[in-house]
CSV table of C-alpha atoms in Angstrom, one decimal:
chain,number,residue,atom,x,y,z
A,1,UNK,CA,0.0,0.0,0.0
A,2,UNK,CA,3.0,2.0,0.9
A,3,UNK,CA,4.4,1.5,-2.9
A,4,UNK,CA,0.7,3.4,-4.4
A,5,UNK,CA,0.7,5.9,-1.9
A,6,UNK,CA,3.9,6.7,-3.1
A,7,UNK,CA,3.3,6.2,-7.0
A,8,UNK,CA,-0.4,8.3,-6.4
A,9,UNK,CA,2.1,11.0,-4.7
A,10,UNK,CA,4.6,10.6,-7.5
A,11,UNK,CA,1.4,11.5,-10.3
A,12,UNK,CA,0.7,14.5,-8.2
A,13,UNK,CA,3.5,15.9,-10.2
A,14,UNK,CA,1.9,15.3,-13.7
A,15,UNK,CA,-1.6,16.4,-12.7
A,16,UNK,CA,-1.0,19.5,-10.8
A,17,UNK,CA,-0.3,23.3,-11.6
A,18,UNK,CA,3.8,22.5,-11.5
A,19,UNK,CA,4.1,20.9,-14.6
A,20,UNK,CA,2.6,23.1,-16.8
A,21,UNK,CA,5.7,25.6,-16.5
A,22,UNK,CA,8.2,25.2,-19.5
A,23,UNK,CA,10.7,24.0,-16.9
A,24,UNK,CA,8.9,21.3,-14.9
A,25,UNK,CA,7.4,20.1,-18.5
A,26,UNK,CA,11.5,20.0,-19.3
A,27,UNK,CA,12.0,17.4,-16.8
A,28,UNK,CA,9.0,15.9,-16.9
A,29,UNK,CA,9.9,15.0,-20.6
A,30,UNK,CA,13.6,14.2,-19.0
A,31,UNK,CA,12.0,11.2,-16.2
A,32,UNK,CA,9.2,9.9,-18.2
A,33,UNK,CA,10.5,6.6,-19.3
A,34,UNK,CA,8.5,3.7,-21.1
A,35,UNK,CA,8.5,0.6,-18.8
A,36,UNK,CA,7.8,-2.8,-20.4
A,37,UNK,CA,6.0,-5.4,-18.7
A,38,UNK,CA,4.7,-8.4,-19.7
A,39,UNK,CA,0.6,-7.5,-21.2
A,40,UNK,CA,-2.0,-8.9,-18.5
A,41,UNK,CA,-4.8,-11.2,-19.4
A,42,UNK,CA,-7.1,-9.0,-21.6
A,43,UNK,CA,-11.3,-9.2,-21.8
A,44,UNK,CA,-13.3,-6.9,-23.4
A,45,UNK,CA,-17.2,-7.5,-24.6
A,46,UNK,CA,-18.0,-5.6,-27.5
A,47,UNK,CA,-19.0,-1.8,-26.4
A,48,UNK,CA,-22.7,-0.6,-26.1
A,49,UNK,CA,-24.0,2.5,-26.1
A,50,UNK,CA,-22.9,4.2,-22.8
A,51,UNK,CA,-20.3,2.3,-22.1
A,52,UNK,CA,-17.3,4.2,-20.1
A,53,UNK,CA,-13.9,4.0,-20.9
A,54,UNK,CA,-11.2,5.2,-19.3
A,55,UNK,CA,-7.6,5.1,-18.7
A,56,UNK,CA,-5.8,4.5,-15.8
A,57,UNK,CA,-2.5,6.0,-15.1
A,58,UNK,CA,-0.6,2.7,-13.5
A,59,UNK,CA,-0.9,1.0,-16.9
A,60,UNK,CA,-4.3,0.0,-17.8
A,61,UNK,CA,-7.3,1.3,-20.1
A,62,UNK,CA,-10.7,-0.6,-18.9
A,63,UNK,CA,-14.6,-0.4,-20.2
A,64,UNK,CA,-17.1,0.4,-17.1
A,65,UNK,CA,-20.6,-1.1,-17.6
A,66,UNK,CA,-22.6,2.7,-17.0
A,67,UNK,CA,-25.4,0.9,-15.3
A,68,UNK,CA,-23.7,-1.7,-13.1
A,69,UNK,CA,-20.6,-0.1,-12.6
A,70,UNK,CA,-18.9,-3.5,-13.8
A,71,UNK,CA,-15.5,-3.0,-14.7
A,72,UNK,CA,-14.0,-5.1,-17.4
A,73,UNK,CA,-9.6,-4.8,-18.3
A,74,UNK,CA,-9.8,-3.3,-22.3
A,75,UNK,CA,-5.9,-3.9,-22.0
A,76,UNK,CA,-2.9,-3.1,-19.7
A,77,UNK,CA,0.9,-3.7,-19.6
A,78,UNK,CA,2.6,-4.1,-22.8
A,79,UNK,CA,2.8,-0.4,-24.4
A,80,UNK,CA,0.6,1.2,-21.7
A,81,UNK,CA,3.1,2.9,-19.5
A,82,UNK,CA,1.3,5.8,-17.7
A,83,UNK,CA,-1.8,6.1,-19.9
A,84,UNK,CA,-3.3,9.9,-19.9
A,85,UNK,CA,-5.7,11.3,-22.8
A,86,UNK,CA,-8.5,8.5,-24.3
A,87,UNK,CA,-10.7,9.6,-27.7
A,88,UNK,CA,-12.5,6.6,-29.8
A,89,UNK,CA,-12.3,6.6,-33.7
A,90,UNK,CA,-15.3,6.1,-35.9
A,91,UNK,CA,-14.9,2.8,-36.2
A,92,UNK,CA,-15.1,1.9,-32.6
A,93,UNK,CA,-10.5,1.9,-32.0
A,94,UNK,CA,-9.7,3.5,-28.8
A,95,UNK,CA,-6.5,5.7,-29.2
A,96,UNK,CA,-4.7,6.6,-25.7
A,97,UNK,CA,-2.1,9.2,-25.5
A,98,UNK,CA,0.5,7.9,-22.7
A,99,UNK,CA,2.7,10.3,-21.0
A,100,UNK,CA,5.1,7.5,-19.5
A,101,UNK,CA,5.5,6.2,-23.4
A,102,UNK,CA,5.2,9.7,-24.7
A,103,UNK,CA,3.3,7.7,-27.9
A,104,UNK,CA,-0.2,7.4,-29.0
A,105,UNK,CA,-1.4,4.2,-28.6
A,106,UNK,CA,-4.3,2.3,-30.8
A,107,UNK,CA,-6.1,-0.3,-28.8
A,108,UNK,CA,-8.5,-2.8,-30.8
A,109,UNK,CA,-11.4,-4.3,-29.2
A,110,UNK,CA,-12.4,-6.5,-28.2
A,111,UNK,CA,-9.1,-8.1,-28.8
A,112,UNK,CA,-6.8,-5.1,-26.8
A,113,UNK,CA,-4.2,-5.5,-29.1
A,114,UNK,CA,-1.8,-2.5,-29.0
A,115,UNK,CA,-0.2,-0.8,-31.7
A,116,UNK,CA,2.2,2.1,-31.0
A,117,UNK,CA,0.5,5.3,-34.1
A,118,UNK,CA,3.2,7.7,-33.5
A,119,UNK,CA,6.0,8.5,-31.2
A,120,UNK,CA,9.6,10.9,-30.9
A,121,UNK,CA,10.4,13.8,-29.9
A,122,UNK,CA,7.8,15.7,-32.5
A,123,UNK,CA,5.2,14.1,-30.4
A,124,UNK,CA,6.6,15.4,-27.4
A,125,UNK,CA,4.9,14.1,-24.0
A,126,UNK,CA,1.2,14.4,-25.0
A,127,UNK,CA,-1.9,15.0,-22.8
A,128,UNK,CA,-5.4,15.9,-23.8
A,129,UNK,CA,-6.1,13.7,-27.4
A,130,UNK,CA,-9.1,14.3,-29.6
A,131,UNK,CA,-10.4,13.0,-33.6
A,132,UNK,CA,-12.2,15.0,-35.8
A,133,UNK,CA,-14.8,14.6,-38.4
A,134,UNK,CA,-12.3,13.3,-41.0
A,135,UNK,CA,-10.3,10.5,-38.5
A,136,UNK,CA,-7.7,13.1,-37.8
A,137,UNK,CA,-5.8,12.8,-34.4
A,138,UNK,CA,-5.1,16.1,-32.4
A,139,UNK,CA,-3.0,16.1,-29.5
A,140,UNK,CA,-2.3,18.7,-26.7
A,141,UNK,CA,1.4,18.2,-25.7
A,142,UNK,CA,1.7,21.4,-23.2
A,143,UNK,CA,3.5,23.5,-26.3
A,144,UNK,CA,1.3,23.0,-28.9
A,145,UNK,CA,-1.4,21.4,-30.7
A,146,UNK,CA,-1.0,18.5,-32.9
A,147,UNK,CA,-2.6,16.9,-35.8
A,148,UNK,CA,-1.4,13.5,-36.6
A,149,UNK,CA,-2.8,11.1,-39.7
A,150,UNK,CA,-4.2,8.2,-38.6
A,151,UNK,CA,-2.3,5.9,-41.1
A,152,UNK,CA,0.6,7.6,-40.9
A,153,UNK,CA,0.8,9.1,-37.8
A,154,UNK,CA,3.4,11.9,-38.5
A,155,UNK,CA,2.6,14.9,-36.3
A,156,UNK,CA,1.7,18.1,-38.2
A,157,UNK,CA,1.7,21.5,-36.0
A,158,UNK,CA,-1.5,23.2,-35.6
A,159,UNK,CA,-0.8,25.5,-33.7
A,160,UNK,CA,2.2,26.8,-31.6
A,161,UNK,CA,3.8,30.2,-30.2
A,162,UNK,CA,1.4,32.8,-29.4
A,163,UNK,CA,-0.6,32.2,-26.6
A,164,UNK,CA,1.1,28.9,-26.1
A,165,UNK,CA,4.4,27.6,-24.6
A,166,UNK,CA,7.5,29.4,-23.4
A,167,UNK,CA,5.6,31.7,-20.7
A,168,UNK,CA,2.7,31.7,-22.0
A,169,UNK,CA,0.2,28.8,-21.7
A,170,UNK,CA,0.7,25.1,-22.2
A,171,UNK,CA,-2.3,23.5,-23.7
A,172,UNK,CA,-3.1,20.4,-22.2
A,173,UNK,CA,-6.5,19.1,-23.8
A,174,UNK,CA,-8.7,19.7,-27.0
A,175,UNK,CA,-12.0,18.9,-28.3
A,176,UNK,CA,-13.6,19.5,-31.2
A,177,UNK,CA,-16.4,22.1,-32.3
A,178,UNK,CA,-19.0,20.8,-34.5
A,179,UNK,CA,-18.3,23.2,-36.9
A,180,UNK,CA,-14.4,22.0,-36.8
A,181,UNK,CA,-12.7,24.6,-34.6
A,182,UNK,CA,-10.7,23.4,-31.9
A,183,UNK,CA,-11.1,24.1,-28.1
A,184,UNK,CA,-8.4,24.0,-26.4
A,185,UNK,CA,-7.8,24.1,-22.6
A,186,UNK,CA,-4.5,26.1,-21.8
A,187,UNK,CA,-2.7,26.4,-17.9
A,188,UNK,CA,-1.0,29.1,-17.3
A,189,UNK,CA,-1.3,32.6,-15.7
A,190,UNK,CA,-3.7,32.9,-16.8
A,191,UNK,CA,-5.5,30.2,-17.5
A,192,UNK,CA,-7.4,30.6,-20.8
A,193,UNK,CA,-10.0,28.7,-23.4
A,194,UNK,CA,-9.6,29.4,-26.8
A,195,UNK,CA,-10.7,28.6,-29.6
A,196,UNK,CA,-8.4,27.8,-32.4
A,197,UNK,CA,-8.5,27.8,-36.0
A,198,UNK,CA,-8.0,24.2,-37.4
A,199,UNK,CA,-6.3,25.5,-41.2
A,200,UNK,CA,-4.0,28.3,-40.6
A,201,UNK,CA,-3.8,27.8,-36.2
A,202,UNK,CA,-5.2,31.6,-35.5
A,203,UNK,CA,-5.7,31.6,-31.8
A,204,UNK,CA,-8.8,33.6,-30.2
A,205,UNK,CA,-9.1,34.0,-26.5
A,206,UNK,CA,-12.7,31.9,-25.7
A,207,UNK,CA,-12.5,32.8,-21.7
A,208,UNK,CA,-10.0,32.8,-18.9
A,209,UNK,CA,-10.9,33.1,-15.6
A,210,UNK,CA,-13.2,33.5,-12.7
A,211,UNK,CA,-13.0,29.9,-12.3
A,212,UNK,CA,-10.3,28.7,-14.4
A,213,UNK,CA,-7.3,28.0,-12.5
A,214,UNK,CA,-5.5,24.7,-13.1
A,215,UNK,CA,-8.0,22.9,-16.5
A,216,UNK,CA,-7.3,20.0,-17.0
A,217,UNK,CA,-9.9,17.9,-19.9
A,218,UNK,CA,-12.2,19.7,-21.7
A,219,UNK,CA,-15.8,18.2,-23.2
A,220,UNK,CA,-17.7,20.4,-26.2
A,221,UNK,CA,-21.2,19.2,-27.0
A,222,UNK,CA,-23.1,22.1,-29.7
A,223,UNK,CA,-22.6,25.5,-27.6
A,224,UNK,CA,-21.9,23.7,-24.6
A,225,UNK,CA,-18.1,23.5,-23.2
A,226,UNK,CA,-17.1,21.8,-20.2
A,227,UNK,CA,-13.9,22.1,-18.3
A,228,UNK,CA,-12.6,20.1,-15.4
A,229,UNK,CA,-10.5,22.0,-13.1
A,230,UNK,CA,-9.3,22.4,-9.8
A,231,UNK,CA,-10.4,25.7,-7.2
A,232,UNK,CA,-7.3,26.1,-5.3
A,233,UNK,CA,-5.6,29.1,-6.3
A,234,UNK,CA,-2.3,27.1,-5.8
A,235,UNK,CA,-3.4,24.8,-8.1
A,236,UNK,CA,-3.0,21.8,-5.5
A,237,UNK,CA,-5.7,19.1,-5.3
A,238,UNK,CA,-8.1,19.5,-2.8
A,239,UNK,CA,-11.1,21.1,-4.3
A,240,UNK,CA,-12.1,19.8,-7.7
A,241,UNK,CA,-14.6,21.7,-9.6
A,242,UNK,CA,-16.7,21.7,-13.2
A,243,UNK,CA,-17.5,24.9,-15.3
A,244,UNK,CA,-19.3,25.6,-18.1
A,245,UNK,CA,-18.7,27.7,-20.8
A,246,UNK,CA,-21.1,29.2,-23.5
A,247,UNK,CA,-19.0,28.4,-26.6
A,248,UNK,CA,-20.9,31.9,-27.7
A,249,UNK,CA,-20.0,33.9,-25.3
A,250,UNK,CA,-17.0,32.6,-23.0
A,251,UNK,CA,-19.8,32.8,-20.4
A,252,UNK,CA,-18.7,31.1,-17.3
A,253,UNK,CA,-20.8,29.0,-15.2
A,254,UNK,CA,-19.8,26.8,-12.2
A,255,UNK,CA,-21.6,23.4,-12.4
A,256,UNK,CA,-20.6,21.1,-9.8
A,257,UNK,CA,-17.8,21.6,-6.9
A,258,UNK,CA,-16.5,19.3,-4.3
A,259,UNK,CA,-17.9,16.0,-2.7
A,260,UNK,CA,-16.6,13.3,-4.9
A,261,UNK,CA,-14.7,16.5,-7.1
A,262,UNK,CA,-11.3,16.4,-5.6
A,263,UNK,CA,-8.8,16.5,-8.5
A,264,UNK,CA,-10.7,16.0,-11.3
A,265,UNK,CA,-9.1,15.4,-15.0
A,266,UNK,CA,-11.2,13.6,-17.8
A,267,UNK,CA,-14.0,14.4,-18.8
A,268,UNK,CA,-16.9,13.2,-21.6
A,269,UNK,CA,-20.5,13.8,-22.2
A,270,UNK,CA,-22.6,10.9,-22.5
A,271,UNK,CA,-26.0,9.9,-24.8
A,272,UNK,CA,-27.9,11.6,-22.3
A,273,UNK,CA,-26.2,14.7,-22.0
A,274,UNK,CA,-24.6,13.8,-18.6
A,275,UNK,CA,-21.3,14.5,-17.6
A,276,UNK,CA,-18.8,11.6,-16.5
A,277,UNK,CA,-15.7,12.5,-14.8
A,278,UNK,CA,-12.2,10.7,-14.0
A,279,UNK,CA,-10.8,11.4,-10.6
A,280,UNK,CA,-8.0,10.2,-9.4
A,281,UNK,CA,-8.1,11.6,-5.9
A,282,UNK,CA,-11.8,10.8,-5.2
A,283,UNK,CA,-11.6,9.8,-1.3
A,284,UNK,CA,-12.5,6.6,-0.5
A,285,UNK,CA,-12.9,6.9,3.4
A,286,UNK,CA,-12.6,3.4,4.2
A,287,UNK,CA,-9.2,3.0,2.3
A,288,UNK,CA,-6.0,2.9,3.7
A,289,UNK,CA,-5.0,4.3,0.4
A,290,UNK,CA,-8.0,7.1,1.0
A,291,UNK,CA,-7.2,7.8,-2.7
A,292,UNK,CA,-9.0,5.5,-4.7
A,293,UNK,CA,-9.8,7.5,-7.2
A,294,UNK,CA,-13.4,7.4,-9.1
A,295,UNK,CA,-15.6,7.7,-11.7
A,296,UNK,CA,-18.7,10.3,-11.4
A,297,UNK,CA,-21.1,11.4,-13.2
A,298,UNK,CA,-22.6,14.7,-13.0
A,299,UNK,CA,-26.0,16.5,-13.7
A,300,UNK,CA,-25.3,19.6,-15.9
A,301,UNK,CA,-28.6,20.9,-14.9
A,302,UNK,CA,-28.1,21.5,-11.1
A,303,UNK,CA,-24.8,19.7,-10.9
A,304,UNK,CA,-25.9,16.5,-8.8
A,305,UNK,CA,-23.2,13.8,-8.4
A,306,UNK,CA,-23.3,10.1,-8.6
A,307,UNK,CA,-20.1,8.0,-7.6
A,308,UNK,CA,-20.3,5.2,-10.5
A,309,UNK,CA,-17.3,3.2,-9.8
A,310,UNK,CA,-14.2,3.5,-7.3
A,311,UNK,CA,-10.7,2.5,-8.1
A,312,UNK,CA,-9.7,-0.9,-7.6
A,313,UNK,CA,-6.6,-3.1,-6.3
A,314,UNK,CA,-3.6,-1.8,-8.3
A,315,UNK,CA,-5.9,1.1,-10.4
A,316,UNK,CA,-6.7,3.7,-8.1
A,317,UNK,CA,-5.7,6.7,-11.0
A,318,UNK,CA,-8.3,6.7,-13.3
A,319,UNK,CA,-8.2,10.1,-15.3
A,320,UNK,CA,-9.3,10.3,-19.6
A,321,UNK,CA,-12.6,9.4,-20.3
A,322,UNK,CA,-14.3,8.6,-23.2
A,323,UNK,CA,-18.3,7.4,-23.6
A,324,UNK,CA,-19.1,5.0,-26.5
A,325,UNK,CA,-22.2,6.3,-28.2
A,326,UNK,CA,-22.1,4.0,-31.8
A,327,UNK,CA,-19.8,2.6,-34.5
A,328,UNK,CA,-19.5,5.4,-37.4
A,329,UNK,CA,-19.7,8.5,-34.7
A,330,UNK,CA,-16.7,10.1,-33.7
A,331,UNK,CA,-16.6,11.1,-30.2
A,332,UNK,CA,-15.2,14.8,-30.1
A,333,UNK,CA,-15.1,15.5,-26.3
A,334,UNK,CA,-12.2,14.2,-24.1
């Protein structure tokens, strides 16, 4: 129990405010390393509609039965090494960015084979991971944001410079617009949404502050933008909160703050319009661990939380999240 305390403390550092500055993203690119272990045992059913899934940062990506809150291993081990960002493709692949691997990783159900879609120091240790209407894959990597071919996988800039990287901001997740923009959650001081423009990278400033102090997923759903973050004005885990954003307007809105909210990170919007959330510091008061971590979903209308799933045994870290809706439909939030 000792040896998670200690690896839960040691992702502290990859969640929280400190890394987003150009020198603690420096050596977090510097002690990232791939470990390889041997790939578990891997089950998977075939997704429905609703299905969770999301990644765990000790290794694993798993599929959480919505209703039952039955938790079923996608695939873990082999080139899962601290799995971050999760975003589904239109034909029903899971794609994972992995900050330990600093790779984008392809996962096929229900098989869970893994297959390594791009990697190097062009990639650079990528966060927040998206696809758009055409199968593209963007990533946030805390400088700039990417579009990789799916086929290929060689990372094209978006956008860089500007409001990003250096002293500025480091973007750390994107969705996608249904018109095409992207949305991009940047930490920094201050923290800022923008939108950005998908052909020639133009940044526009969206909103930044009250609320936004440490984002880190963001979810976009017609005019409707949601952004997990945390309240502390240090940035340090403790309070976790969710805001909406009128994609119109920049229009801040708190929707749902503390109770199972600790240090909240992904974020997706399922078939219903309800919001499900990866925590990895939910409290779990009858833990020695106390941070299992969880999975909550939240009302956007009133901000009521249900606690869906804990972590369990070794995965207490759960963080991206994606919702399968149906083969054919690209999910654009995460």
């Amino acid at each position: 129990m000792e040896d998670l305390k200690r690896n839960k403390n040691e992702s502290t550092q990859t969640n929280m405010n400190s890394r987003f500055h150009s020198s603690g993203l420096a050596k977090l690119s510097a002690v990232l390393v791939l470990t390889v272990i041997a790939a578990r045992a891997i089950a998977a059913s075939p997704f429905q509609t609703g299905d969770i899934l999301y990644t765990d940062s000790f290794g694993a990506v798993f599929r959480l039965n919505a209703a039952t809150g039955e938790r079923t291993t996608l695939a873990s081990g082999g080139k899962l090494a601290r799995p971050y960002g999760i975003a589904l493709e239109a034909n029903g692949d899971v794609l994972v960015s992995d900050t330990g691997a600093q790779a984008i990783i392809r996962i096929k159900p229900p098989t869970g084979s893994q297959t390594v879609v791009a990697a190097g120091a062009r990639l650079g240790v990528p966060y927040g991971i998206a696809v758009d209407a055409k199968g593209n894959i963007l990533v946030a990597n805390g400088e700039s944001i990417l579009r990789l071919n799916p086929v290929a996988g060689q990372p094209v800039v978006v956008s860089a410079g500007g409001r990003f990287g250096g002293s500025s901001g480091h973007p750390l997740a994107v969705a996608v617009a249904e018109n095409g923009d992207l949305i991009v959650a940047s930490a920094g001081s201050p923290s800022e949404i923008l939108r950005v423009n998908p052909r020639n990278g133009v940044q526009a400033l969206l909103s930044q502050g009250p609320y936004l102090k440490n984002p880190q997923a963001i979810a976009v759903s017609s005019n409707d933008v949601y952004v997990t973050d945390v309240a502390t004005a240090d940035g340090n885990f403790g309070v976790g909160i969710v805001i909406h954003l009128d994609l119109s307007t920049g229009i801040q809105t708190l929707v749902s703050s503390g109770g199972n909210l600790v240090g909240p990170v992904g974020i997706a919007i399922d078939q219903n319009g309800q919001l499900v959330i990866g925590d990895p510091y939910t409290i779990n008061p009858d833990s020695r661990d106390l941070y299992d971590g969880g999975i909550i979903r939240i009302n956007p209308v009133g901000g009521g939380q249900t606690l869906i799933a804990r972590g369990q045994e070794n995965y207490v870290n759960p963080r991206g999240i994606a919702v399968f809706r149906a083969i054919g439909s690209v999910k654009r939030s995460q």
